[in-house]
Amino acid sequence: EADIYQTPRYLVIGTGKKITLECSQTMGHDKMYWYQQDPGMELHLIHYSYGVNSTEKGDLSSESTVSRIRTEHFPLTLESARPSHTSQYLCASRPGQGSSGANVLTFGAGSRLTVL
Amino acid sequence: GQQLNQSPQSMFIQEGEDVSMNCTSSSIFNTWLWYKQDPGEGPVLLIALYKAGELTSNGRLTAQFGITRKDSFLNISASIPSDVGIYFCAAYNAGNNRKLIWGLGTSLAVNP
């Protein structure tokens, strides 16, 4: 069963709108991640966090921003959406070092964003 | 940068056939993970491997951590239609446990 939740699952919006993709996990994991993935393609890390008030950019440059004010919550925001932002956004989490399964990422179901 | 070379890129097989896919690299890794992704969903962990030479099964799935620590394979026996999806390998760098490297995926189609 998924213990990491993403909303919305699907979002279709117009260019220039501000959007926030929500990600919450109930596992108490310290580490959280956002990946961007085009259909059938590889996963690109765009943001990650190792704990509250810690956020870093990933390997793929992204115009989105993230915040980590609470352990369980890691929202991603686009201030002004554009068609190039159309993609699937996957949130994931894992426990810290020393925990059982520390290396295993658990993924949410994803948020598919379409910008017209 | 570090890369995982995953092959084959895609497979189209008959139901009941066995499937084999692998990931190789020139770098050494200390953990290998195999995930499956169904269309429109997030990846789901199939098997995690933590030691060189380790062979682990999960139902009809078997995966091995290569003895050189540079490769891993995943086998699926007696495929069924619900095996359809994209399979990803992923591995953690032996020197830096913070970064997870991903393969490009193997797309599997099963003909009933």
Coordinates of C-alpha atoms in Angstrom, one line a residue:
Chain A
E1 CA 0.0 0.0 0.0
A2 CA 1.2 3.5 -0.8
D3 CA 2.2 5.6 2.1
I4 CA 3.2 8.5 0.0
Y5 CA 0.5 10.5 -1.6
Q6 CA 0.5 12.9 -4.5
T7 CA -2.2 15.4 -5.5
P8 CA -3.5 16.2 -8.0
R9 CA -3.0 13.0 -10.1
Y10 CA -3.9 14.9 -13.2
L11 CA -3.8 18.7 -13.9
V12 CA -4.5 20.6 -17.1
I13 CA -3.9 24.3 -16.9
G14 CA -3.2 27.3 -19.0
T15 CA 0.1 29.0 -19.6
G16 CA 1.1 31.5 -16.9
K17 CA -0.8 29.9 -14.0
K18 CA 0.8 29.1 -10.7
I19 CA 0.6 25.5 -9.6
T20 CA 1.6 23.5 -6.6
L21 CA 2.0 19.7 -6.7
E22 CA 1.5 18.2 -3.2
C23 CA 3.4 15.3 -1.8
S24 CA 2.9 13.8 1.6
Q25 CA 4.3 10.7 3.3
T26 CA 3.3 9.0 6.5
M27 CA 6.4 6.9 7.0
G28 CA 8.4 9.5 8.9
H29 CA 11.1 9.5 6.2
D30 CA 13.8 12.1 6.4
K31 CA 14.7 12.1 2.7
M32 CA 12.3 13.2 0.0
Y33 CA 12.7 13.6 -3.8
W34 CA 11.0 15.0 -6.9
Y35 CA 11.6 13.4 -10.2
Q36 CA 10.4 14.5 -13.6
Q37 CA 9.6 11.9 -16.2
D38 CA 8.3 12.1 -19.8
P39 CA 6.1 9.1 -20.8
G40 CA 8.2 5.9 -21.1
M41 CA 11.4 7.8 -20.5
E42 CA 14.0 7.9 -17.8
L43 CA 13.6 9.6 -14.4
H44 CA 15.3 12.9 -13.9
L45 CA 16.0 14.2 -10.3
I46 CA 14.9 17.8 -10.0
H47 CA 14.9 18.4 -6.3
Y48 CA 15.6 16.6 -3.0
S49 CA 15.5 17.2 0.7
Y50 CA 17.3 15.5 3.6
G51 CA 15.2 17.0 6.3
V52 CA 13.1 20.0 7.4
N53 CA 14.4 23.3 6.0
S54 CA 16.8 21.4 3.7
T55 CA 16.3 21.5 0.0
E56 CA 18.7 21.1 -2.9
K57 CA 18.5 21.1 -6.7
G58 CA 18.9 17.8 -8.5
D59 CA 20.6 16.8 -11.7
L60 CA 18.1 18.3 -14.1
S61 CA 17.6 22.1 -14.0
S62 CA 14.1 23.0 -13.3
E63 CA 12.2 26.2 -12.9
S64 CA 10.2 24.7 -10.1
T65 CA 10.8 25.3 -6.4
V66 CA 10.2 23.2 -3.4
S67 CA 9.9 23.6 0.4
R68 CA 10.2 21.3 3.4
I69 CA 8.6 22.9 6.4
R70 CA 7.3 19.7 7.8
T71 CA 8.9 16.2 7.6
E72 CA 5.9 14.7 6.0
H73 CA 5.3 17.4 3.3
F74 CA 7.3 18.3 0.3
P75 CA 5.3 20.4 -2.2
L76 CA 6.6 21.5 -5.6
T77 CA 5.6 24.9 -7.1
L78 CA 5.7 26.4 -10.5
E79 CA 5.2 30.1 -10.4
S80 CA 4.3 30.5 -14.0
A81 CA 3.6 27.3 -15.9
R82 CA 4.5 26.9 -19.6
P83 CA 3.9 24.1 -22.1
S84 CA 7.5 23.0 -21.7
H85 CA 6.6 22.0 -18.1
T86 CA 4.2 19.4 -19.4
S87 CA 5.4 16.1 -17.8
Q88 CA 4.9 13.6 -15.1
Y89 CA 6.2 14.6 -11.7
L90 CA 7.0 11.8 -9.2
C91 CA 7.6 12.2 -5.5
A92 CA 9.6 9.7 -3.5
S93 CA 11.0 9.2 0.0
R94 CA 13.3 7.0 1.9
P95 CA 14.4 6.7 5.5
G96 CA 17.8 8.1 6.8
Q97 CA 21.0 6.1 7.1
G98 CA 20.9 3.3 9.7
S99 CA 17.2 2.7 9.2
S100 CA 15.9 -0.5 7.7
G101 CA 15.6 -0.1 4.0
A102 CA 17.6 3.1 4.0
N103 CA 18.5 2.8 0.3
V104 CA 15.0 2.0 -1.0
L105 CA 12.9 4.8 -2.5
T106 CA 9.2 4.6 -2.2
F107 CA 7.3 6.5 -4.9
G108 CA 4.0 8.2 -5.1
A109 CA 1.6 7.5 -8.0
G110 CA 2.7 10.7 -9.7
S111 CA 1.1 14.0 -10.9
R112 CA 0.6 14.3 -14.6
L113 CA 0.8 18.0 -15.6
T114 CA -0.4 19.3 -18.9
V115 CA 0.1 23.0 -19.7
L116 CA -1.8 24.4 -22.6
Chain B
G1 CA 29.1 11.2 -15.2
Q2 CA 28.1 7.8 -14.1
Q3 CA 25.8 5.8 -16.3
L4 CA 23.8 2.6 -16.1
N5 CA 23.5 0.9 -19.5
Q6 CA 20.2 -1.0 -19.4
S7 CA 19.3 -3.5 -22.1
P8 CA 17.4 -4.4 -23.9
Q9 CA 15.5 -1.2 -24.5
S10 CA 12.3 -3.0 -25.3
M11 CA 11.0 -6.6 -25.5
F12 CA 8.0 -8.1 -27.0
I13 CA 7.4 -11.7 -25.9
Q14 CA 4.8 -14.4 -25.8
E15 CA 3.0 -15.3 -22.6
G16 CA 4.9 -18.1 -20.8
E17 CA 8.3 -17.1 -22.0
D18 CA 11.2 -16.2 -19.7
V19 CA 12.6 -12.7 -19.8
S20 CA 16.1 -11.5 -19.0
M21 CA 17.3 -7.9 -18.8
N22 CA 20.5 -6.4 -17.4
C23 CA 22.3 -3.2 -16.4
T24 CA 26.0 -2.6 -16.7
S25 CA 28.4 0.2 -15.9
S26 CA 32.0 1.1 -15.7
S27 CA 31.5 2.2 -12.1
I28 CA 31.2 0.3 -8.9
F29 CA 28.0 0.3 -6.9
N30 CA 27.1 -0.9 -3.4
T31 CA 23.3 -1.3 -3.9
W32 CA 21.2 -2.3 -6.8
L33 CA 17.5 -1.8 -7.0
W34 CA 15.0 -3.1 -9.6
Y35 CA 11.7 -1.3 -10.1
K36 CA 8.7 -1.8 -12.2
Q37 CA 6.5 1.1 -13.5
D38 CA 3.0 0.6 -14.8
P39 CA 1.6 3.2 -17.2
G40 CA 0.6 6.3 -15.4
E41 CA 1.9 5.1 -12.0
G42 CA 5.0 5.5 -10.0
P43 CA 7.8 2.9 -9.9
V44 CA 7.4 0.1 -7.5
L45 CA 10.3 -1.8 -5.9
L46 CA 10.7 -5.4 -7.0
I47 CA 14.1 -6.4 -5.6
A48 CA 16.9 -4.8 -3.6
L49 CA 20.4 -6.2 -3.7
Y50 CA 23.1 -5.2 -1.2
K51 CA 26.0 -7.5 -1.6
A52 CA 28.2 -8.6 -4.5
G53 CA 27.1 -12.0 -5.8
E54 CA 23.8 -11.8 -4.0
L55 CA 21.0 -13.7 -5.7
T56 CA 17.5 -12.8 -4.6
S57 CA 14.1 -14.0 -5.7
N58 CA 10.6 -12.5 -5.4
G59 CA 8.1 -14.9 -6.8
R60 CA 8.8 -15.4 -10.5
L61 CA 11.4 -12.7 -10.4
T62 CA 15.1 -13.3 -9.7
A63 CA 17.9 -10.7 -9.6
Q64 CA 21.6 -10.8 -9.0
F65 CA 24.2 -8.3 -7.9
G66 CA 27.2 -8.9 -10.2
I67 CA 30.4 -10.1 -8.5
T68 CA 32.3 -7.2 -10.0
R69 CA 29.8 -4.8 -8.5
K70 CA 29.4 -3.2 -11.9
D71 CA 26.3 -5.0 -13.2
S72 CA 23.0 -6.6 -12.3
F73 CA 20.4 -8.7 -14.1
L74 CA 16.7 -9.3 -13.6
N75 CA 15.0 -12.5 -14.8
I76 CA 11.3 -13.1 -15.1
S77 CA 10.1 -16.6 -15.5
A78 CA 6.9 -17.8 -17.2
S79 CA 5.8 -14.3 -18.1
I80 CA 2.1 -13.3 -17.8
P81 CA 0.2 -10.3 -19.2
S82 CA 0.4 -8.3 -16.0
D83 CA 4.2 -8.3 -16.3
V84 CA 3.8 -5.6 -19.0
G85 CA 5.4 -2.3 -18.0
I86 CA 8.8 -0.6 -17.8
Y87 CA 11.5 -2.1 -15.7
F88 CA 14.2 0.2 -14.3
C89 CA 17.5 -0.7 -12.6
A90 CA 19.0 1.8 -10.2
A91 CA 22.2 1.8 -8.2
Y92 CA 23.9 3.7 -5.5
N93 CA 27.5 4.8 -6.0
A94 CA 29.9 2.9 -3.8
G95 CA 31.7 6.1 -2.8
N96 CA 28.7 8.4 -2.3
N97 CA 25.5 6.9 -0.9
R98 CA 23.5 10.0 -1.6
K99 CA 23.1 9.6 -5.3
L100 CA 20.9 7.1 -7.0
I101 CA 21.8 6.4 -10.7
W102 CA 19.0 5.2 -12.9
G103 CA 19.0 3.1 -16.1
L104 CA 16.9 4.2 -19.0
G105 CA 14.4 1.3 -18.6
T106 CA 13.3 -1.8 -20.4
S107 CA 9.8 -1.7 -21.8
L108 CA 8.2 -5.2 -21.7
A109 CA 5.2 -6.2 -23.8
V110 CA 3.6 -9.6 -23.4
N111 CA 1.4 -11.2 -26.0
P112 CA -1.3 -13.4 -24.4

